Amino acid sequence: MQDGRNDFRRIPVPPHRYTPLKEHWMQIFTPVAEHMKLQIRMNTKSRHVELKTCEATEDPSALQKGADFVKAFMLGFAVEDAVALLRLDELYLDSFDVTDVKPLSGEHLSRAIGRIAGKGGKTKFTIENVTKTRIVLADSKVHILGAFQNIRVAKDAIANLILGSPPGKVYGKLHTVASRIAERF
């Protein structure tokens, strides 16, 4: 860094992501160490991935981008999707709980999560493709990776599904909003 100070970030590794982290370590290590020029290590005692700037780090936002990349992988995104956070500036991560939209429990919560996923993942896949985002459903948490405007559209669609709208109606609204966004650009 310019002022000679080494900044540091620590990203916790949840127990269910420990094995995938070991399997994909080189795919995570390579872009962070070689492209972002950050130091990265896995602290096995505290179960954290630690990132640190060094003299070779040129980009001041490299540490934050690297931390976001590792955090995206920990949330359940594929390495190929998470790497986009390093390459593009306009990508963001957003997370929310299904119960933030509507307080549900038991079978009602399970049905709401099922409506988001759809039969064979069809609904989730459609929302991802129309809004150009990536979505991870982890228990009752929903994680979305994409551009700010696209995340908002995907969140609205998911919220409508949680509130009980039939998927067909949500698809119709999605296509209308997506065509409006496409006209702007």
mmCIF file of C-alpha atoms in Angstrom:
data_model
loop_
_atom_site.group_PDB
_atom_site.id
_atom_site.type_symbol
_atom_site.label_atom_id
_atom_site.label_comp_id
_atom_site.label_asym_id
_atom_site.label_seq_id
_atom_site.Cartn_x
_atom_site.Cartn_y
_atom_site.Cartn_z
ATOM 1 C CA MET A 1 0.000 0.000 0.000
ATOM 2 C CA GLN A 2 1.062 3.621 -0.412
ATOM 3 C CA ASP A 3 1.378 4.525 3.284
ATOM 4 C CA GLY A 4 3.323 1.369 4.192
ATOM 5 C CA ARG A 5 0.546 0.062 6.451
ATOM 6 C CA ASN A 6 -0.588 -3.536 6.118
ATOM 7 C CA ASP A 7 -4.357 -3.947 6.328
ATOM 8 C CA PHE A 8 -5.914 -7.221 7.369
ATOM 9 C CA ARG A 9 -9.277 -9.028 6.942
ATOM 10 C CA ARG A 10 -10.493 -12.232 8.565
ATOM 11 C CA ILE A 11 -13.373 -14.215 7.038
ATOM 12 C CA PRO A 12 -14.958 -16.979 9.178
ATOM 13 C CA VAL A 13 -15.379 -20.433 7.639
ATOM 14 C CA PRO A 14 -18.692 -22.096 8.546
ATOM 15 C CA PRO A 15 -18.410 -25.832 9.385
ATOM 16 C CA HIS A 16 -20.324 -26.948 6.268
ATOM 17 C CA ARG A 17 -17.942 -25.017 3.943
ATOM 18 C CA TYR A 18 -14.698 -26.434 5.388
ATOM 19 C CA THR A 19 -14.486 -29.390 2.978
ATOM 20 C CA PRO A 20 -15.395 -27.353 -0.162
ATOM 21 C CA LEU A 21 -12.762 -24.792 0.878
ATOM 22 C CA LYS A 22 -10.094 -27.520 1.039
ATOM 23 C CA GLU A 23 -11.165 -28.898 -2.344
ATOM 24 C CA HIS A 24 -11.188 -25.477 -4.084
ATOM 25 C CA TRP A 25 -8.271 -23.870 -2.211
ATOM 26 C CA MET A 26 -6.047 -23.428 -5.274
ATOM 27 C CA GLN A 27 -8.922 -21.882 -7.280
ATOM 28 C CA ILE A 28 -9.408 -19.381 -4.433
ATOM 29 C CA PHE A 29 -5.721 -18.845 -3.676
ATOM 30 C CA THR A 30 -4.590 -18.147 -7.260
ATOM 31 C CA PRO A 31 -6.760 -15.100 -8.116
ATOM 32 C CA VAL A 32 -6.301 -13.556 -4.658
ATOM 33 C CA ALA A 33 -2.520 -14.023 -4.495
ATOM 34 C CA GLU A 34 -1.544 -13.529 -8.143
ATOM 35 C CA HIS A 35 -4.104 -11.065 -9.532
ATOM 36 C CA MET A 36 -5.002 -9.012 -6.441
ATOM 37 C CA LYS A 37 -1.467 -9.375 -5.005
ATOM 38 C CA LEU A 38 -2.721 -10.104 -1.489
ATOM 39 C CA GLN A 39 -1.367 -12.512 1.073
ATOM 40 C CA ILE A 40 -3.881 -15.238 1.932
ATOM 41 C CA ARG A 41 -3.793 -18.062 4.444
ATOM 42 C CA MET A 42 -6.130 -20.495 6.139
ATOM 43 C CA ASN A 43 -5.958 -20.339 9.931
ATOM 44 C CA THR A 44 -7.041 -23.858 10.889
ATOM 45 C CA LYS A 45 -7.142 -23.187 14.631
ATOM 46 C CA SER A 46 -9.600 -20.295 14.489
ATOM 47 C CA ARG A 47 -11.178 -21.552 11.230
ATOM 48 C CA HIS A 48 -10.778 -18.263 9.382
ATOM 49 C CA VAL A 49 -9.361 -17.283 6.001
ATOM 50 C CA GLU A 50 -7.023 -14.339 6.556
ATOM 51 C CA LEU A 51 -6.196 -11.751 3.894
ATOM 52 C CA LYS A 52 -3.454 -9.162 4.229
ATOM 53 C CA THR A 53 -2.021 -6.436 2.012
ATOM 54 C CA CYS A 54 1.702 -6.310 1.285
ATOM 55 C CA GLU A 55 4.186 -4.102 -0.605
ATOM 56 C CA ALA A 56 3.141 -5.648 -3.938
ATOM 57 C CA THR A 57 -0.547 -4.710 -3.469
ATOM 58 C CA GLU A 58 -1.302 -1.829 -5.854
ATOM 59 C CA ASP A 59 -5.088 -1.452 -5.807
ATOM 60 C CA PRO A 60 -6.432 0.112 -2.579
ATOM 61 C CA SER A 61 -9.740 -1.745 -3.018
ATOM 62 C CA ALA A 62 -8.007 -5.115 -3.487
ATOM 63 C CA LEU A 63 -8.419 -6.144 0.154
ATOM 64 C CA GLN A 64 -12.171 -5.465 0.153
ATOM 65 C CA LYS A 65 -12.640 -7.209 -3.193
ATOM 66 C CA GLY A 66 -10.652 -10.214 -1.956
ATOM 67 C CA ALA A 67 -12.691 -10.380 1.256
ATOM 68 C CA ASP A 68 -15.953 -10.178 -0.712
ATOM 69 C CA PHE A 69 -14.740 -12.955 -3.038
ATOM 70 C CA VAL A 70 -13.893 -15.302 -0.147
ATOM 71 C CA LYS A 71 -17.128 -14.396 1.681
ATOM 72 C CA ALA A 72 -19.163 -15.179 -1.464
ATOM 73 C CA PHE A 73 -17.556 -18.625 -1.621
ATOM 74 C CA MET A 74 -18.294 -19.176 2.087
ATOM 75 C CA LEU A 75 -21.955 -18.298 1.489
ATOM 76 C CA GLY A 76 -22.185 -21.072 -1.111
ATOM 77 C CA PHE A 77 -21.519 -19.436 -4.490
ATOM 78 C CA ALA A 78 -19.399 -21.338 -7.012
ATOM 79 C CA VAL A 79 -15.793 -20.134 -7.378
ATOM 80 C CA GLU A 80 -16.503 -19.192 -11.011
ATOM 81 C CA ASP A 81 -19.354 -16.904 -9.930
ATOM 82 C CA ALA A 82 -17.495 -15.440 -6.938
ATOM 83 C CA VAL A 83 -14.429 -14.591 -9.084
ATOM 84 C CA ALA A 84 -16.581 -12.019 -10.903
ATOM 85 C CA LEU A 85 -16.449 -9.920 -7.696
ATOM 86 C CA LEU A 86 -12.697 -9.515 -8.241
ATOM 87 C CA ARG A 87 -12.997 -8.575 -11.902
ATOM 88 C CA LEU A 88 -16.044 -6.277 -11.953
ATOM 89 C CA ASP A 89 -16.649 -3.183 -9.830
ATOM 90 C CA GLU A 90 -20.448 -3.063 -10.069
ATOM 91 C CA LEU A 91 -21.133 -6.446 -8.443
ATOM 92 C CA TYR A 92 -22.511 -6.734 -4.929
ATOM 93 C CA LEU A 93 -23.570 -9.382 -2.423
ATOM 94 C CA ASP A 94 -26.888 -9.145 -0.618
ATOM 95 C CA SER A 95 -28.329 -11.525 1.957
ATOM 96 C CA PHE A 96 -31.635 -11.707 3.735
ATOM 97 C CA ASP A 97 -33.704 -14.195 5.685
ATOM 98 C CA VAL A 98 -37.031 -15.485 4.382
ATOM 99 C CA THR A 99 -38.578 -14.533 7.746
ATOM 100 C CA ASP A 100 -37.493 -10.895 7.186
ATOM 101 C CA VAL A 101 -40.129 -10.670 4.455
ATOM 102 C CA LYS A 102 -42.888 -12.504 6.330
ATOM 103 C CA PRO A 103 -42.678 -14.184 9.752
ATOM 104 C CA LEU A 104 -43.171 -17.862 8.891
ATOM 105 C CA SER A 105 -42.412 -21.086 10.746
ATOM 106 C CA GLY A 106 -42.653 -24.837 10.274
ATOM 107 C CA GLU A 107 -44.429 -26.073 7.157
ATOM 108 C CA HIS A 108 -45.245 -22.535 5.984
ATOM 109 C CA LEU A 109 -41.528 -21.672 5.934
ATOM 110 C CA SER A 110 -40.722 -24.885 4.061
ATOM 111 C CA ARG A 111 -43.372 -24.131 1.433
ATOM 112 C CA ALA A 112 -42.070 -20.570 0.957
ATOM 113 C CA ILE A 113 -38.524 -21.874 0.418
ATOM 114 C CA GLY A 114 -39.945 -24.477 -1.973
ATOM 115 C CA ARG A 115 -41.739 -21.745 -3.957
ATOM 116 C CA ILE A 116 -38.442 -19.849 -4.324
ATOM 117 C CA ALA A 117 -36.587 -22.945 -5.537
ATOM 118 C CA GLY A 118 -39.407 -24.280 -7.708
ATOM 119 C CA LYS A 119 -39.702 -27.774 -9.109
ATOM 120 C CA GLY A 120 -36.184 -28.996 -9.851
ATOM 121 C CA GLY A 121 -34.808 -25.486 -9.214
ATOM 122 C CA LYS A 122 -36.740 -24.059 -12.183
ATOM 123 C CA THR A 123 -38.030 -20.912 -10.452
ATOM 124 C CA LYS A 124 -34.643 -20.013 -8.964
ATOM 125 C CA PHE A 125 -32.976 -20.654 -12.329
ATOM 126 C CA THR A 126 -35.512 -18.442 -14.147
ATOM 127 C CA ILE A 127 -35.036 -15.571 -11.676
ATOM 128 C CA GLU A 128 -31.243 -15.897 -12.064
ATOM 129 C CA ASN A 129 -31.389 -15.812 -15.867
ATOM 130 C CA VAL A 130 -33.901 -12.978 -16.220
ATOM 131 C CA THR A 131 -32.200 -10.735 -13.638
ATOM 132 C CA LYS A 132 -28.599 -11.752 -14.511
ATOM 133 C CA THR A 133 -27.864 -12.625 -10.874
ATOM 134 C CA ARG A 134 -26.764 -15.709 -8.941
ATOM 135 C CA ILE A 135 -28.892 -16.935 -6.034
ATOM 136 C CA VAL A 136 -27.991 -19.312 -3.216
ATOM 137 C CA LEU A 137 -30.691 -20.745 -0.959
ATOM 138 C CA ALA A 138 -29.128 -21.830 2.317
ATOM 139 C CA ASP A 139 -31.775 -23.024 4.768
ATOM 140 C CA SER A 140 -33.958 -19.942 5.320
ATOM 141 C CA LYS A 141 -31.297 -17.492 4.080
ATOM 142 C CA VAL A 142 -31.208 -16.135 0.534
ATOM 143 C CA HIS A 143 -27.922 -14.787 -0.877
ATOM 144 C CA ILE A 144 -27.897 -12.827 -4.152
ATOM 145 C CA LEU A 145 -24.843 -11.851 -6.217
ATOM 146 C CA GLY A 146 -25.218 -9.308 -9.026
ATOM 147 C CA ALA A 147 -25.488 -5.672 -10.050
ATOM 148 C CA PHE A 148 -27.379 -3.376 -7.670
ATOM 149 C CA GLN A 149 -30.426 -2.881 -9.932
ATOM 150 C CA ASN A 150 -30.610 -6.586 -10.770
ATOM 151 C CA ILE A 151 -30.423 -7.572 -7.094
ATOM 152 C CA ARG A 152 -33.392 -5.309 -6.393
ATOM 153 C CA VAL A 153 -35.460 -6.942 -9.152
ATOM 154 C CA ALA A 154 -34.522 -10.460 -7.952
ATOM 155 C CA LYS A 155 -35.315 -9.516 -4.328
ATOM 156 C CA ASP A 156 -38.757 -8.219 -5.340
ATOM 157 C CA ALA A 157 -39.494 -11.450 -7.224
ATOM 158 C CA ILE A 158 -38.353 -13.593 -4.279
ATOM 159 C CA ALA A 159 -40.364 -11.468 -1.831
ATOM 160 C CA ASN A 160 -43.495 -11.953 -3.965
ATOM 161 C CA LEU A 161 -42.919 -15.729 -3.943
ATOM 162 C CA ILE A 162 -42.499 -15.706 -0.150
ATOM 163 C CA LEU A 163 -45.712 -13.715 0.220
ATOM 164 C CA GLY A 164 -47.543 -16.433 -1.727
ATOM 165 C CA SER A 165 -47.749 -15.199 -5.336
ATOM 166 C CA PRO A 166 -47.966 -18.019 -7.868
ATOM 167 C CA PRO A 167 -44.756 -18.482 -9.880
ATOM 168 C CA GLY A 168 -46.522 -17.732 -13.193
ATOM 169 C CA LYS A 169 -47.504 -14.261 -12.007
ATOM 170 C CA VAL A 170 -43.948 -13.613 -10.742
ATOM 171 C CA TYR A 171 -42.512 -14.712 -14.129
ATOM 172 C CA GLY A 172 -44.782 -12.235 -15.912
ATOM 173 C CA LYS A 173 -43.693 -9.340 -13.680
ATOM 174 C CA LEU A 174 -40.046 -10.374 -14.060
ATOM 175 C CA HIS A 175 -40.182 -10.307 -17.851
ATOM 176 C CA THR A 176 -41.921 -6.918 -17.824
ATOM 177 C CA VAL A 177 -39.325 -5.377 -15.486
ATOM 178 C CA ALA A 178 -36.423 -7.039 -17.338
ATOM 179 C CA SER A 179 -37.592 -5.647 -20.679
ATOM 180 C CA ARG A 180 -37.882 -2.166 -19.120
ATOM 181 C CA ILE A 181 -34.318 -2.399 -17.781
ATOM 182 C CA ALA A 182 -33.057 -3.635 -21.180
ATOM 183 C CA GLU A 183 -34.676 -0.596 -22.897
ATOM 184 C CA ARG A 184 -32.720 1.797 -20.632
ATOM 185 C CA PHE A 185 -29.392 0.390 -21.807
#
